[in-house]
mmCIF file of C-alpha atoms and ligand atoms in Angstrom:
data_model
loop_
_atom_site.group_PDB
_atom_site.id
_atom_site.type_symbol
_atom_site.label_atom_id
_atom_site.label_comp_id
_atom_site.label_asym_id
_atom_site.label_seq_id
_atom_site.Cartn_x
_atom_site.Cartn_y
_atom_site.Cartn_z
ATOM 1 C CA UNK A 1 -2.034 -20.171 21.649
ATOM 2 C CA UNK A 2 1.397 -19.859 22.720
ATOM 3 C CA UNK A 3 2.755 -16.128 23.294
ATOM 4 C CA UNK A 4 6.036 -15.566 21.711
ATOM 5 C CA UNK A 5 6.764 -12.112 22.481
ATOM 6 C CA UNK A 6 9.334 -10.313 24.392
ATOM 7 C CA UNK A 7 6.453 -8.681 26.857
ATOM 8 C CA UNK A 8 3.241 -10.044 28.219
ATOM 9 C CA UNK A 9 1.389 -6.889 27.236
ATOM 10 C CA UNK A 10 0.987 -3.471 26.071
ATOM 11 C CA UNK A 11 1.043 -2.108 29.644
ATOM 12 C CA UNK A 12 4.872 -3.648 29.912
ATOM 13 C CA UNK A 13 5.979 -2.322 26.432
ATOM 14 C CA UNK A 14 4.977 0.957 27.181
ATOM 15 C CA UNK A 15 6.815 0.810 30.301
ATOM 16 C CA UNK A 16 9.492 -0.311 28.586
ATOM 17 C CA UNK A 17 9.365 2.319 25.779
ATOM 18 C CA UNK A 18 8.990 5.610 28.916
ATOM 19 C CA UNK A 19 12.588 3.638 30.203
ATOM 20 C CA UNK A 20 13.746 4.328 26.929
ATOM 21 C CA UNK A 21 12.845 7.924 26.270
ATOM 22 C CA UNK A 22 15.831 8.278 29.473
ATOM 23 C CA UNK A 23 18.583 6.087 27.990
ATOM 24 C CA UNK A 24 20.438 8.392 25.353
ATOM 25 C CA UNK A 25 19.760 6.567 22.171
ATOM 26 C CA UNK A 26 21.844 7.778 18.996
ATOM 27 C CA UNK A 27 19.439 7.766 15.983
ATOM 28 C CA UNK A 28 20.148 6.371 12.728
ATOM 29 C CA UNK A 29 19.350 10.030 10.576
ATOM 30 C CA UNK A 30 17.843 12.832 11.812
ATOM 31 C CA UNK A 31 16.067 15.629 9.602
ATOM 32 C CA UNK A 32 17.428 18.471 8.869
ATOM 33 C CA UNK A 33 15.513 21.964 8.534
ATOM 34 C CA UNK A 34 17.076 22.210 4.855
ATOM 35 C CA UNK A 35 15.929 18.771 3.919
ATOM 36 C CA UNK A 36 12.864 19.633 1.279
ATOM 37 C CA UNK A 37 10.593 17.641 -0.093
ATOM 38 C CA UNK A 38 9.298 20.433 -2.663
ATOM 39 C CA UNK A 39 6.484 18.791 -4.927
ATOM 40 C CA UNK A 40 6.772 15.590 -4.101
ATOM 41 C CA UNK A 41 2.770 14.071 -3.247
ATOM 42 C CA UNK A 42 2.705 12.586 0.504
ATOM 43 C CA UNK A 43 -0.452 10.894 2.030
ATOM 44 C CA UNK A 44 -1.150 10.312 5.382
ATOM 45 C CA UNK A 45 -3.752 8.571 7.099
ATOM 46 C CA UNK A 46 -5.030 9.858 10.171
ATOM 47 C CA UNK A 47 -3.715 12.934 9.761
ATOM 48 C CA UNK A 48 -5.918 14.986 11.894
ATOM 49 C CA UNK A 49 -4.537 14.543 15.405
ATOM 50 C CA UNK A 50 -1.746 13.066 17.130
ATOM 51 C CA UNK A 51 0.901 11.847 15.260
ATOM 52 C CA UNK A 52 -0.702 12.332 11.707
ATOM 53 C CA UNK A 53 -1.221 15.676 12.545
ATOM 54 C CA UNK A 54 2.640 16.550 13.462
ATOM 55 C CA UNK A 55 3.680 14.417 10.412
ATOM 56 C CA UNK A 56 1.619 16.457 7.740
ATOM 57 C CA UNK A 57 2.580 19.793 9.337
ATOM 58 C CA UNK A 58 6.401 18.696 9.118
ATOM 59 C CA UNK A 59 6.087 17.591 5.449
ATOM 60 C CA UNK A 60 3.961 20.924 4.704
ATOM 61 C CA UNK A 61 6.635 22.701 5.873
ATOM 62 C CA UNK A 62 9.109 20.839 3.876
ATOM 63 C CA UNK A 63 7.351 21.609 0.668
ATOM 64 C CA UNK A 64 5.733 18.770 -0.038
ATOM 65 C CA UNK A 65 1.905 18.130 -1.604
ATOM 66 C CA UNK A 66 0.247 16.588 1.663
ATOM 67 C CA UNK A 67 -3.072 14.615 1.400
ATOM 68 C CA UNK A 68 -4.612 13.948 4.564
ATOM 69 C CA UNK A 69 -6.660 11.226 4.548
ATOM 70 C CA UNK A 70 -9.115 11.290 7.631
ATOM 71 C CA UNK A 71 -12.807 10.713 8.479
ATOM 72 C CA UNK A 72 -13.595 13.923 10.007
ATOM 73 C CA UNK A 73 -12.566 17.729 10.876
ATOM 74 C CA UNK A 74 -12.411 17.930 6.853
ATOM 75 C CA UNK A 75 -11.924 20.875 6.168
ATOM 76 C CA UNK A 76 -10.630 22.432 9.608
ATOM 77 C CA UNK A 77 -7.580 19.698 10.348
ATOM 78 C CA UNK A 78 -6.286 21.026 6.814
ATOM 79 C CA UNK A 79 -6.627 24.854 7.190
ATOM 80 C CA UNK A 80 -5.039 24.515 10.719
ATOM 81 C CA UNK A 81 -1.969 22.689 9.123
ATOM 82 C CA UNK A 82 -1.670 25.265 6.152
ATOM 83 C CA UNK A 83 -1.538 27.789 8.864
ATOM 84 C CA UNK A 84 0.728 25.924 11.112
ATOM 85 C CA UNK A 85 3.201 25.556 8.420
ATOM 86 C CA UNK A 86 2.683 28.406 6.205
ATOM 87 C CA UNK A 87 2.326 26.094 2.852
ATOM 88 C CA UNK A 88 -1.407 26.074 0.513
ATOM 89 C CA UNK A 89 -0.259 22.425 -0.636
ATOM 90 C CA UNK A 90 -2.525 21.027 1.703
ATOM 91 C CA UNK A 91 -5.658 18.604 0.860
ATOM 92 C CA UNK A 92 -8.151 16.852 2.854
ATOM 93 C CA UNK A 93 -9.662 13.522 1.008
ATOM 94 C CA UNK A 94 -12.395 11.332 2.988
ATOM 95 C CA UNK A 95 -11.716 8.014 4.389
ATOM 96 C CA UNK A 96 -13.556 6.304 6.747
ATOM 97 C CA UNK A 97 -10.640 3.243 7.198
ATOM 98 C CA UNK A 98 -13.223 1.264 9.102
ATOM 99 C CA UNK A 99 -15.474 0.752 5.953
ATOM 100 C CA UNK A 100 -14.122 -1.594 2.979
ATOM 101 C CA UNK A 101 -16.534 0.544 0.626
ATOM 102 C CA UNK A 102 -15.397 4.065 2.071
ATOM 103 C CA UNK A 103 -11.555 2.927 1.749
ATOM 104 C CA UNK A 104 -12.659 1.347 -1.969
ATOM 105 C CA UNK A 105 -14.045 5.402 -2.475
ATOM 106 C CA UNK A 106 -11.285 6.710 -1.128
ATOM 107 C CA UNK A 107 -8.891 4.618 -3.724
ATOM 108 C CA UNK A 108 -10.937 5.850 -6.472
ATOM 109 C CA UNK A 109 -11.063 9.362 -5.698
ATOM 110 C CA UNK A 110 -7.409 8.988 -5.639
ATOM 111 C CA UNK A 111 -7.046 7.574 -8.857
ATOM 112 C CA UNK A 112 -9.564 9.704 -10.802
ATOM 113 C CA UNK A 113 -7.544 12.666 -9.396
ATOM 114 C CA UNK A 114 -4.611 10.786 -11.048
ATOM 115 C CA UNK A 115 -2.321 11.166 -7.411
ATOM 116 C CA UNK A 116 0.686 9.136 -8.246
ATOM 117 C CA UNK A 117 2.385 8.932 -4.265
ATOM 118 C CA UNK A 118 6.467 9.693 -3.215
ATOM 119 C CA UNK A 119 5.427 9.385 -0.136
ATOM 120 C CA UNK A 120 3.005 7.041 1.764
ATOM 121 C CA UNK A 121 2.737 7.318 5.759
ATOM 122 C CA UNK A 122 -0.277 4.982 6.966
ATOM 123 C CA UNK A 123 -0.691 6.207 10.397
ATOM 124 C CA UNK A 124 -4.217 5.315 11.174
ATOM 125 C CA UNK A 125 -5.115 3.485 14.440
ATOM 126 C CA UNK A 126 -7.624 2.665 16.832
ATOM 127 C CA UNK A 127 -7.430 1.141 19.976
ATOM 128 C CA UNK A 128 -11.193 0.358 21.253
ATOM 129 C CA UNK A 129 -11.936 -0.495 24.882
ATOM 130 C CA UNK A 130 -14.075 -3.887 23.026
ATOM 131 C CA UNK A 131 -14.569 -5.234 20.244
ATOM 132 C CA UNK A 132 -17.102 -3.512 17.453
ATOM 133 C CA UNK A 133 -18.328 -4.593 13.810
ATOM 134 C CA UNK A 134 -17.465 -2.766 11.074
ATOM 135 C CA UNK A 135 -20.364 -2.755 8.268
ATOM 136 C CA UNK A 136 -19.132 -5.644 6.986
ATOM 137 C CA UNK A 137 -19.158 -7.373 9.774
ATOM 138 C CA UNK A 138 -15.353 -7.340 10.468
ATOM 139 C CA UNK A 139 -13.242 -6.378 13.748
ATOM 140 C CA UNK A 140 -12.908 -2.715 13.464
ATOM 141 C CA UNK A 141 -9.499 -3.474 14.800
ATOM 142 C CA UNK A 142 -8.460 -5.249 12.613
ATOM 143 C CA UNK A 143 -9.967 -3.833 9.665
ATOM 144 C CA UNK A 144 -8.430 -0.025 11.039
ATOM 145 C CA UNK A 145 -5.166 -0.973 11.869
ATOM 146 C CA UNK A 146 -4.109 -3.637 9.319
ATOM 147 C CA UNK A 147 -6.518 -4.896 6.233
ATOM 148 C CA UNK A 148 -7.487 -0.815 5.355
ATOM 149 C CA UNK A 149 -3.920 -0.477 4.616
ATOM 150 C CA UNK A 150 -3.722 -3.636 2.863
ATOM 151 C CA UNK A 151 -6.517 -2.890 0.810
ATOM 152 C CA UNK A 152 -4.790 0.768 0.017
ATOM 153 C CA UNK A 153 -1.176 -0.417 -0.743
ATOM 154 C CA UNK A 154 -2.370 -3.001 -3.043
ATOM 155 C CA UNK A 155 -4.655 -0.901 -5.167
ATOM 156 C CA UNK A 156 -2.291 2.309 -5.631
ATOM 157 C CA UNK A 157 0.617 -0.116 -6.165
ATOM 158 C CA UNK A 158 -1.267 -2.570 -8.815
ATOM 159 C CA UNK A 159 -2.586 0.832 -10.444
ATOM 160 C CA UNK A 160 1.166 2.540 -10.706
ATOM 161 C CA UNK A 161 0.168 5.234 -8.089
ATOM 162 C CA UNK A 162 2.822 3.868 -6.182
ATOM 163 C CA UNK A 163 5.164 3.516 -9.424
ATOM 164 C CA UNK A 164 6.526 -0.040 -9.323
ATOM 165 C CA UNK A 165 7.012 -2.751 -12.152
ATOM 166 C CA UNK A 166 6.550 -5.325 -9.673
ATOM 167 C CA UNK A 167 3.055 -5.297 -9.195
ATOM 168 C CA UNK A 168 2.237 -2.485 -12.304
ATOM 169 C CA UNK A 169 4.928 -3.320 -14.908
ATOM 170 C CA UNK A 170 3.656 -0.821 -17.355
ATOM 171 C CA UNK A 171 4.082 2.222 -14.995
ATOM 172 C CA UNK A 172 6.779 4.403 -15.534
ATOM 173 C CA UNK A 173 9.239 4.863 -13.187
ATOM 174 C CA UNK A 174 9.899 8.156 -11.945
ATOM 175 C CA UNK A 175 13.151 9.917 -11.694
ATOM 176 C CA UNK A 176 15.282 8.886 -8.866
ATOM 177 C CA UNK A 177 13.219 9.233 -5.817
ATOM 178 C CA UNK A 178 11.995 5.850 -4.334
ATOM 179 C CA UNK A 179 8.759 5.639 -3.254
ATOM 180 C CA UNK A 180 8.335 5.256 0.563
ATOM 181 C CA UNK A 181 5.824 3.830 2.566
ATOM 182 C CA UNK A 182 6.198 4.143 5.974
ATOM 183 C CA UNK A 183 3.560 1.997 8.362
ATOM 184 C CA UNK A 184 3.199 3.489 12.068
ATOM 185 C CA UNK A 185 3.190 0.256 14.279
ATOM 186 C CA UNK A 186 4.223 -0.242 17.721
ATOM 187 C CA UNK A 187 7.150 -2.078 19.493
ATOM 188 C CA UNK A 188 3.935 -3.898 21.548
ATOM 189 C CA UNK A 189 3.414 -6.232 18.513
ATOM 190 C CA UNK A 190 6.411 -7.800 20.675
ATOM 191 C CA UNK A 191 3.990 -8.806 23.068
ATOM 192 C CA UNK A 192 1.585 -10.783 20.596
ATOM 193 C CA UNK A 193 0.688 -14.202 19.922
ATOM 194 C CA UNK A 194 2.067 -15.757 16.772
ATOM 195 C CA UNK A 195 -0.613 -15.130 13.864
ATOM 196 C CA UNK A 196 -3.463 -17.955 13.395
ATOM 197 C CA UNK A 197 -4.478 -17.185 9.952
ATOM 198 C CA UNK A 198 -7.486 -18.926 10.503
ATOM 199 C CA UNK A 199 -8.963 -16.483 12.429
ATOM 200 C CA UNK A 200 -8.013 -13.239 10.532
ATOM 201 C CA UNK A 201 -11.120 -13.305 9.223
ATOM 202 C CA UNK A 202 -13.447 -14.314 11.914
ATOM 203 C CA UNK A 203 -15.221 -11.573 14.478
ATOM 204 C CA UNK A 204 -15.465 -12.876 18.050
ATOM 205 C CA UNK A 205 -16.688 -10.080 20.524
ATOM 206 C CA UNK A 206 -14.163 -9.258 23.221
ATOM 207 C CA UNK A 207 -13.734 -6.769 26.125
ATOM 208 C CA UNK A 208 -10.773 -4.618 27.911
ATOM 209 C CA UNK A 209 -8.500 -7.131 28.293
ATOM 210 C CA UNK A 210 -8.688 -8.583 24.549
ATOM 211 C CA UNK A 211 -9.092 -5.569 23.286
ATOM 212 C CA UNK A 212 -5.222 -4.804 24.356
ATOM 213 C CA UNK A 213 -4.507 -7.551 23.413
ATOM 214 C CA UNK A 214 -5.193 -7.230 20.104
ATOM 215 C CA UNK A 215 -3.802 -3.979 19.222
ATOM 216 C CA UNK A 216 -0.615 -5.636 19.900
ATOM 217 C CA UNK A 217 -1.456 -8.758 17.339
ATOM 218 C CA UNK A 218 -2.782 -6.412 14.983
ATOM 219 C CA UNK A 219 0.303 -4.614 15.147
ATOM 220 C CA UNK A 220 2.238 -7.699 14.425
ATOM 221 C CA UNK A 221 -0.054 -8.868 11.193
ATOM 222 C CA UNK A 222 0.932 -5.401 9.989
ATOM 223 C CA UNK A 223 4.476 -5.567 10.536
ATOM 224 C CA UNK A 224 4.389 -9.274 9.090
ATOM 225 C CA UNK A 225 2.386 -7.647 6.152
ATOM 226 C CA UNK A 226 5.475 -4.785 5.816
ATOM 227 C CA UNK A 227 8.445 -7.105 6.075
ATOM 228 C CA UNK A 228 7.067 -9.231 2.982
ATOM 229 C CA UNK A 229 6.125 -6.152 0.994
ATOM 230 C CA UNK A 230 9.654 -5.138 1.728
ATOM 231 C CA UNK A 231 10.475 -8.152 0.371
ATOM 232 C CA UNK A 232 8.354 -8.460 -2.730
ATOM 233 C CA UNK A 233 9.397 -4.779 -4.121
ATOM 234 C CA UNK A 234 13.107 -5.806 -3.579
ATOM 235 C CA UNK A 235 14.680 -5.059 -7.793
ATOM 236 C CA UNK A 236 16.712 -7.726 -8.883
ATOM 237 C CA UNK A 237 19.861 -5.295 -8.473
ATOM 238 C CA UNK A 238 19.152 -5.451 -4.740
ATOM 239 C CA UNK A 239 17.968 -1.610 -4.680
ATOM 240 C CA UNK A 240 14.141 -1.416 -3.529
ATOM 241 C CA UNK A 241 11.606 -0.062 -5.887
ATOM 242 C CA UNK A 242 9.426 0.535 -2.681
ATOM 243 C CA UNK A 243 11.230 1.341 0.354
ATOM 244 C CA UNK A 244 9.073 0.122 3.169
ATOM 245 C CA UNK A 245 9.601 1.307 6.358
ATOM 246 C CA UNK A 246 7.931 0.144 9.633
ATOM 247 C CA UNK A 247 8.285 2.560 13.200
ATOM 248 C CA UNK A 248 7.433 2.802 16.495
ATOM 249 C CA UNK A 249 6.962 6.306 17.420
ATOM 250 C CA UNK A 250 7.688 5.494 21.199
ATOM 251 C CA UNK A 251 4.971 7.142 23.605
ATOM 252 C CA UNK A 252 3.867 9.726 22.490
ATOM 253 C CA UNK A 253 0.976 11.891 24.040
ATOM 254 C CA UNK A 254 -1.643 11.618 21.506
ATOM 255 C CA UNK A 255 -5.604 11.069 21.232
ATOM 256 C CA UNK A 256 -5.033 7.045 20.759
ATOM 257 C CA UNK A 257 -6.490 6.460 24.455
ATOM 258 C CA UNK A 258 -9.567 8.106 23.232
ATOM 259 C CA UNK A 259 -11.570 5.007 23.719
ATOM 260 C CA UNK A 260 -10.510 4.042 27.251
ATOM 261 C CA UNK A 261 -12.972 3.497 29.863
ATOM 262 C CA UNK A 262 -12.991 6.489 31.488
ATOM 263 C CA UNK A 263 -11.407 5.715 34.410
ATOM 264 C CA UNK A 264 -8.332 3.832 32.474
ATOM 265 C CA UNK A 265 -8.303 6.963 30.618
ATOM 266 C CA UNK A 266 -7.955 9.519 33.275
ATOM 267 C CA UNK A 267 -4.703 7.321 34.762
ATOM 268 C CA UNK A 268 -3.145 7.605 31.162
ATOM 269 C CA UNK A 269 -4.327 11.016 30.531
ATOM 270 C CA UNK A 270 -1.897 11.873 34.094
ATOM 271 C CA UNK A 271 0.949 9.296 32.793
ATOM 272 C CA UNK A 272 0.943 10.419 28.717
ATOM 273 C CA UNK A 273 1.111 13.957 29.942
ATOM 274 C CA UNK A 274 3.970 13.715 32.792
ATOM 275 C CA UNK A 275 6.076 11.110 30.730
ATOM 276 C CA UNK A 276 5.340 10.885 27.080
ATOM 277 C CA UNK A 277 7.099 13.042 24.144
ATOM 278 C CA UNK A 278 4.468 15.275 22.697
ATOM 279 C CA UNK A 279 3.783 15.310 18.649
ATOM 280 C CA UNK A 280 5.402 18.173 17.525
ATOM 281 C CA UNK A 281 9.165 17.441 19.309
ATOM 282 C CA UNK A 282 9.516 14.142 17.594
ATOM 283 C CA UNK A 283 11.991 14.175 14.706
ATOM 284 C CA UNK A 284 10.828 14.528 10.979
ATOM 285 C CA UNK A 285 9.412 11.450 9.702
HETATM 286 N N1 NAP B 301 0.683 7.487 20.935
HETATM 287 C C1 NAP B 301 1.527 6.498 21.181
HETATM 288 O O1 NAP B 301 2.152 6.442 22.257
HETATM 289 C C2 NAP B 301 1.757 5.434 20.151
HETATM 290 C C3 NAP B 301 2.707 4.443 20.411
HETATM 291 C C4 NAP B 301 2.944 3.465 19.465
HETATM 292 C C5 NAP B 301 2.245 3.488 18.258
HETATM 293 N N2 NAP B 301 1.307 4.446 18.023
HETATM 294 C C6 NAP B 301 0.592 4.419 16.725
HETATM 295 O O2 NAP B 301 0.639 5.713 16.149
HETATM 296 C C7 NAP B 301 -0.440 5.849 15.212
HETATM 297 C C8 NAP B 301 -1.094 7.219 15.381
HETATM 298 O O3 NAP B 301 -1.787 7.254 16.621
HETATM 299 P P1 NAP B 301 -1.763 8.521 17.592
HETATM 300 O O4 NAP B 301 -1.020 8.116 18.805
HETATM 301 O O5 NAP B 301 -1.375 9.736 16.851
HETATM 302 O O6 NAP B 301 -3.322 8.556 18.023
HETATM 303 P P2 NAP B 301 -4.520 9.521 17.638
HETATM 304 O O7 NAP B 301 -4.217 10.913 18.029
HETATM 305 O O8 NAP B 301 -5.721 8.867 18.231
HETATM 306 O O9 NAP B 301 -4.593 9.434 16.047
HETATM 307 C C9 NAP B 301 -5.167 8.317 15.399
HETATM 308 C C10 NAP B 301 -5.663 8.752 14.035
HETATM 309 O O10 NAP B 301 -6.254 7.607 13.379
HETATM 310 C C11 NAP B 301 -7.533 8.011 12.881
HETATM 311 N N3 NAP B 301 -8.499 6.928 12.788
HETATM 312 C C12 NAP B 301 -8.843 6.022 13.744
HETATM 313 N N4 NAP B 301 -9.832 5.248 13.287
HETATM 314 C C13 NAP B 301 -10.137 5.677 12.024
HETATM 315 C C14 NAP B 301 -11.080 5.287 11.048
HETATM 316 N N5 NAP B 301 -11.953 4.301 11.276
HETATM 317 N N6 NAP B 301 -11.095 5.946 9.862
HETATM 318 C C15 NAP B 301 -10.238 6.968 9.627
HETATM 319 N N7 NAP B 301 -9.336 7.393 10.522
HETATM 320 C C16 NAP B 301 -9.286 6.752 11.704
HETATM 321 C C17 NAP B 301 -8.027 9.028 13.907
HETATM 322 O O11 NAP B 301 -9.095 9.760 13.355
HETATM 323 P P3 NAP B 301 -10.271 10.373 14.314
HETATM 324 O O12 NAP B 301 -9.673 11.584 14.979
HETATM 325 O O13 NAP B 301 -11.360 10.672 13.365
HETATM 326 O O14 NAP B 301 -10.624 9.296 15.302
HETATM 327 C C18 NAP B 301 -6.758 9.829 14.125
HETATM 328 O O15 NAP B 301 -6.592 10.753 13.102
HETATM 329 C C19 NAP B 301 -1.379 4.672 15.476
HETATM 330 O O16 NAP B 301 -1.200 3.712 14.458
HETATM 331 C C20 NAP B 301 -0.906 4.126 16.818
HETATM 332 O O17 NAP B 301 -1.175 2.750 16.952
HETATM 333 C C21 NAP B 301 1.048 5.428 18.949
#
C-alpha cells in the first residue's frame, strides 16, 4: 500500500514535533485562569496519567463536574486530582476501552446515571510494542485508540447525552453552550498509509516495527472518523451542534512509552525527559 504521508514514521514526526517546541509558534486561544467552566459535566478517558491526568486537574480547577473514565487507580487517580485542584466534583467511572462489553458497561452506567456531557475529551491511547487480541478478538490498537471511541460517541450522541437533533432529534437542546468533543490524536497519523477499509476489521499479529506503524494509521482512522463527525453535526445555519475538535498535544513526557521494549524505552525515557513539555505546563485544553 502506498504511503501518503508527510513522514515515513513516528520516529521522524516526533523529531519533527521536539523542532517545533523551539520555533515560537503563536497559538490560536490560550486559557485564561478566569475562564470557568462551573457545572458544566466533562469526561475524559484516560484520565489517570499523562495527559488525562493534567486535563482533569485543569478542568477541576475550572469548576467543572469531571468524570474520569479509566481502567485502574479507581479510586486513588480521583482523590489525587480533588486534592491537586482543590474541587470535590471529581468521579471515577470504570472503563476498560480495550473490551467492547466493558465500554458497552461503561455507556450504560453513564446513562442510568442520566450524565448528559458539555464536554467530551477522549484521550485514551496505547501504543503496544506488538500486536495483542482484545476479547473479542480485535487489535487492541485499534479497538483502544479508535473503535472504543466510536462506539462511545455514537451511543451518548444517539441517546441525547451529547444533546444533538442530528442523531437524537427529540433531545433538548441546552442553553447556549455547544457540546465539545475533543479527540487526542497525533500529528504522526501524517506518516500513515491511506485507510484499506477492508482490513479494519481483520487481526493480523505484528511486531515493533508494525506496531509503530500502526499507531500512526490508527491515528489517521480517528482523525478521518472526527473530520466527518465534524461534518455530520454541522446545523443547517452553518453553526455546529457538536464542535469537534481533533489535537496533537506535541511531545509530551507521559506514560505512553509504557510498553516499549525495555531497551527502546530507556532511550525515550532519556529523550522525553531532556526534550519533551511535561503535562502540567501545557495550556488548558
Ligand atoms: N505523549 C506524547 O508525546 C503524545 C504525543 C502525541 C499524542 N499523544 C496522545 O495523547 C494521548 C494520551 O497519552 P499520554 O501521552 O498521556 O500517555 P499515558 O500517560 O500512557 O496515558 C494514556 C492513558 O490511556 C489509558 N489507556 C490505555 N489503554 C487503555 C485501556 N485499554 N482502557 C482504558 N484506558 C486505557 C491509560 O490507562 P492505564 O494507565 O490504565 O494504562 C492512560 O490513562 C494518547 O491518545 C496519545 O496517543 C501523546
Amino acid at each position: 500500500m502506498a504511503t501518503h504521508g508527510r513522514f515515513k514514521n513516528p520516529v521522524e514526526a516526533t523529531l519533527t514535533g521536539i523542532k517545533d517546541l523551539f520555533r515560537k509558534q503563536p497559538l490560536a486561544t490560550r486559557l485564561r485562569p478566569e475562564d470557568r467552566l462551573d457545572g458544566k459535566n466533562c469526561l475524559i478517558t484516560g484520565a489517570n496519567s499523562g495527559l488525562g491526568y493534567a486535563i482533569a486537574v485543569d478542568l477541576a480547577r475550572r469548576g467543572a463536574n469531571v468524570y474520569m473514565a479509566c481502567r485502574r487507580q479507581i479510586p486513588e487517580a480521583g482523590e489525587k486530582v480533588k486534592k491537586e485542584s482543590g474541587s470535590d466534583k471529581v468521579w471515577m467511572l470504570k472503563v476498560e476501552l480495550a473490551d467492547v462489553r466493558s465500554v458497552e458497561a461503561f455507556c450504560q452506567e453513564a446513562k442510568r446515571q442520566q450524565l448528559v456531557w458539555d464536554v467530551v475529551v477522549l484521550n485514551a491511547g496505547v501504543t503496544p510494542a506488538r500486536s495483542r487480541l482484545t476479547p473479542q478478538g480485535l487489535d487492541e490498537m485499534m479497538m483502544v485508540n479508535y473503535l472504543s471511541n466510536f462506539i462511545m460517541l455514537r451511543r451518548f450522541l444517539e441517546e441525547g447525552q451529547i444533546p444533538n437533533t442530528v442523531f437524537a432529534p427529540a433531545s433538548l437542546g441546552r442553553s447556549t453552550f455547544i457540546p465539545r468533543v475533543l479527540f487526542i490524536s497525533s500529528d504522526s497519523h501524517q506518516g500513515a498509509s491511506a485507510i484499506d477499509f477492508d482490513l479494519l476489521d481483520t487481526y493480523t499479529s505484528y511486531g515493533v516495527q508494525k506496531a509503530i506503524h500502526n499507531y500512526s494509521y490508527f491515528k489517521l482512522v480517528l482523525n478521518t472518523f472526527a473530520v466527518e463527525l465534524a461534518r455530520r453535526l454541522q446545523a443547517a445555519e452553518g453553526k455546529p451542534e457538536v464542535s469537534v475538535n481533533v489535537m496533537c498535544p506535541g511531545p509530551v513526557n507521559t506514560n505512553i512509552i509504557r510498553d516499549a521494549p525495555w531497551a527502546l524505552r530507556v532511550l525515550l525515557r532519556g529523550i522525553f525527559t531532556l526534550f519533551f513539555n511535561h503535562p502540567p505546563k501545557l495550556p488548558g485544553p
